[in-house]
Amino acid sequence: MSANATTVISSHSHPPSFAAPQSGGGDFREGIRLLARLARVAEQTCQSTGISLPQYRLLVSAAEGPQRASELAAAVGVSRPTLTSLVDGLEQAGLVRRVPVASDRRGIQLELTQAGREATFRAENALSNRLLNLINGETQSVVPLVHGVVTGIGAALDREGREAR
């Protein structure tokens, strides 16, 4: 091939490392792309309630009870420095407060304020409404299916998180 030749790469041709799993093929790829689009919808929806998607995830995780910073960072999917930044922002907004851990002089845990609980509630309602609007009229058939898939993936993520500790 000459130096001036142009190589055309089809959107359907992938190097072996990017090949779709054998069971699922194109459907699996479409599902991954849909998840990316849904993540963007979730981010925009959370933003419309005054918090970001990572802030929402942190509020939900903190509401589940006392956790070490490393556990919160893993649950939210951020690094420790990013977690500190998220906590600082939520604390400045009055949505969480840092509470000392009695058994650990250096330890702190997060506690949601009333405003934090309300922000979480608003975001969850907005997310639920947005997703229900997307499946407009298909709730009888789609919701149980989505719930089953999400529950299965959630359980797998929980197992993965426990194994990583």
PDB file of C-alpha atoms in Angstrom, residues 34-114:
ATOM      1  CA  LEU A  34     -27.678   2.116  25.169  1.00  0.00           C
ATOM      2  CA  LEU A  35     -26.192   2.029  28.674  1.00  0.00           C
ATOM      3  CA  ALA A  36     -23.866   4.882  27.708  1.00  0.00           C
ATOM      4  CA  ARG A  37     -26.841   6.886  26.431  1.00  0.00           C
ATOM      5  CA  LEU A  38     -28.821   6.115  29.592  1.00  0.00           C
ATOM      6  CA  ALA A  39     -25.888   7.281  31.720  1.00  0.00           C
ATOM      7  CA  ARG A  40     -26.044  10.612  29.894  1.00  0.00           C
ATOM      8  CA  VAL A  41     -29.823  10.808  30.464  1.00  0.00           C
ATOM      9  CA  ALA A  42     -29.258  10.044  34.159  1.00  0.00           C
ATOM     10  CA  GLU A  43     -26.565  12.745  34.392  1.00  0.00           C
ATOM     11  CA  GLN A  44     -28.811  15.342  32.742  1.00  0.00           C
ATOM     12  CA  THR A  45     -31.758  14.338  34.917  1.00  0.00           C
ATOM     13  CA  CYS A  46     -29.738  14.610  38.123  1.00  0.00           C
ATOM     14  CA  GLN A  47     -28.365  17.980  36.986  1.00  0.00           C
ATOM     15  CA  SER A  48     -31.938  19.205  36.544  1.00  0.00           C
ATOM     16  CA  THR A  49     -32.488  18.565  40.276  1.00  0.00           C
ATOM     17  CA  GLY A  50     -29.354  20.454  41.323  1.00  0.00           C
ATOM     18  CA  ILE A  51     -26.899  17.599  41.870  1.00  0.00           C
ATOM     19  CA  SER A  52     -24.574  15.639  39.606  1.00  0.00           C
ATOM     20  CA  LEU A  53     -24.839  11.896  39.014  1.00  0.00           C
ATOM     21  CA  PRO A  54     -21.683  11.214  41.099  1.00  0.00           C
ATOM     22  CA  GLN A  55     -23.139  13.355  43.904  1.00  0.00           C
ATOM     23  CA  TYR A  56     -26.376  11.373  43.706  1.00  0.00           C
ATOM     24  CA  ARG A  57     -24.450   8.081  43.876  1.00  0.00           C
ATOM     25  CA  LEU A  58     -22.531   9.360  46.912  1.00  0.00           C
ATOM     26  CA  LEU A  59     -25.717  10.481  48.677  1.00  0.00           C
ATOM     27  CA  VAL A  60     -27.326   7.082  48.062  1.00  0.00           C
ATOM     28  CA  SER A  61     -24.226   5.216  49.293  1.00  0.00           C
ATOM     29  CA  ALA A  62     -23.850   7.424  52.369  1.00  0.00           C
ATOM     30  CA  ALA A  63     -27.525   6.893  53.221  1.00  0.00           C
ATOM     31  CA  GLU A  64     -26.912   3.130  53.431  1.00  0.00           C
ATOM     32  CA  GLY A  65     -24.918   3.553  56.636  1.00  0.00           C
ATOM     33  CA  PRO A  66     -21.397   4.128  57.919  1.00  0.00           C
ATOM     34  CA  GLN A  67     -18.643   3.236  55.464  1.00  0.00           C
ATOM     35  CA  ARG A  68     -14.945   3.945  55.228  1.00  0.00           C
ATOM     36  CA  ALA A  69     -13.829   6.432  52.605  1.00  0.00           C
ATOM     37  CA  SER A  70     -12.299   3.660  50.485  1.00  0.00           C
ATOM     38  CA  GLU A  71     -15.619   1.781  50.516  1.00  0.00           C
ATOM     39  CA  LEU A  72     -17.551   4.913  49.556  1.00  0.00           C
ATOM     40  CA  ALA A  73     -15.093   5.696  46.751  1.00  0.00           C
ATOM     41  CA  ALA A  74     -15.478   2.161  45.382  1.00  0.00           C
ATOM     42  CA  ALA A  75     -19.274   2.288  45.663  1.00  0.00           C
ATOM     43  CA  VAL A  76     -19.428   5.623  43.857  1.00  0.00           C
ATOM     44  CA  GLY A  77     -16.780   4.610  41.316  1.00  0.00           C
ATOM     45  CA  VAL A  78     -14.329   7.438  41.969  1.00  0.00           C
ATOM     46  CA  SER A  79     -10.809   7.846  43.325  1.00  0.00           C
ATOM     47  CA  ARG A  80     -10.204   8.918  46.929  1.00  0.00           C
ATOM     48  CA  PRO A  81      -9.193  12.486  45.895  1.00  0.00           C
ATOM     49  CA  THR A  82     -12.352  12.780  43.774  1.00  0.00           C
ATOM     50  CA  LEU A  83     -14.400  11.474  46.702  1.00  0.00           C
ATOM     51  CA  THR A  84     -12.948  14.210  48.916  1.00  0.00           C
ATOM     52  CA  SER A  85     -13.920  16.810  46.323  1.00  0.00           C
ATOM     53  CA  LEU A  86     -17.459  15.392  46.072  1.00  0.00           C
ATOM     54  CA  VAL A  87     -17.846  15.355  49.858  1.00  0.00           C
ATOM     55  CA  ASP A  88     -16.530  18.931  50.105  1.00  0.00           C
ATOM     56  CA  GLY A  89     -19.083  20.103  47.541  1.00  0.00           C
ATOM     57  CA  LEU A  90     -21.973  18.265  49.202  1.00  0.00           C
ATOM     58  CA  GLU A  91     -20.936  19.570  52.610  1.00  0.00           C
ATOM     59  CA  GLN A  92     -20.733  23.157  51.336  1.00  0.00           C
ATOM     60  CA  ALA A  93     -24.203  22.728  49.828  1.00  0.00           C
ATOM     61  CA  GLY A  94     -25.493  21.541  53.210  1.00  0.00           C
ATOM     62  CA  LEU A  95     -26.405  18.065  51.932  1.00  0.00           C
ATOM     63  CA  VAL A  96     -24.024  16.052  54.135  1.00  0.00           C
ATOM     64  CA  ARG A  97     -22.034  16.569  57.280  1.00  0.00           C
ATOM     65  CA  ARG A  98     -18.871  14.871  58.421  1.00  0.00           C
ATOM     66  CA  VAL A  99     -19.291  13.068  61.733  1.00  0.00           C
ATOM     67  CA  PRO A 100     -16.326  11.722  63.739  1.00  0.00           C
ATOM     68  CA  VAL A 101     -16.117   7.968  64.221  1.00  0.00           C
ATOM     69  CA  ALA A 102     -16.005   7.271  67.964  1.00  0.00           C
ATOM     70  CA  SER A 103     -13.760   4.215  67.576  1.00  0.00           C
ATOM     71  CA  ASP A 104     -11.288   5.886  65.177  1.00  0.00           C
ATOM     72  CA  ARG A 105      -9.789   9.304  65.979  1.00  0.00           C
ATOM     73  CA  ARG A 106      -8.956   9.969  62.332  1.00  0.00           C
ATOM     74  CA  GLY A 107     -12.089   8.435  60.885  1.00  0.00           C
ATOM     75  CA  ILE A 108     -15.131  10.315  59.700  1.00  0.00           C
ATOM     76  CA  GLN A 109     -18.400   9.139  58.329  1.00  0.00           C
ATOM     77  CA  LEU A 110     -20.961  11.004  56.299  1.00  0.00           C
ATOM     78  CA  GLU A 111     -24.414  11.773  57.499  1.00  0.00           C
ATOM     79  CA  LEU A 112     -27.102  13.103  55.191  1.00  0.00           C
ATOM     80  CA  THR A 113     -28.787  16.267  56.347  1.00  0.00           C
ATOM     81  CA  GLN A 114     -32.508  16.773  55.845  1.00  0.00           C
TER      82      GLN A 114
END
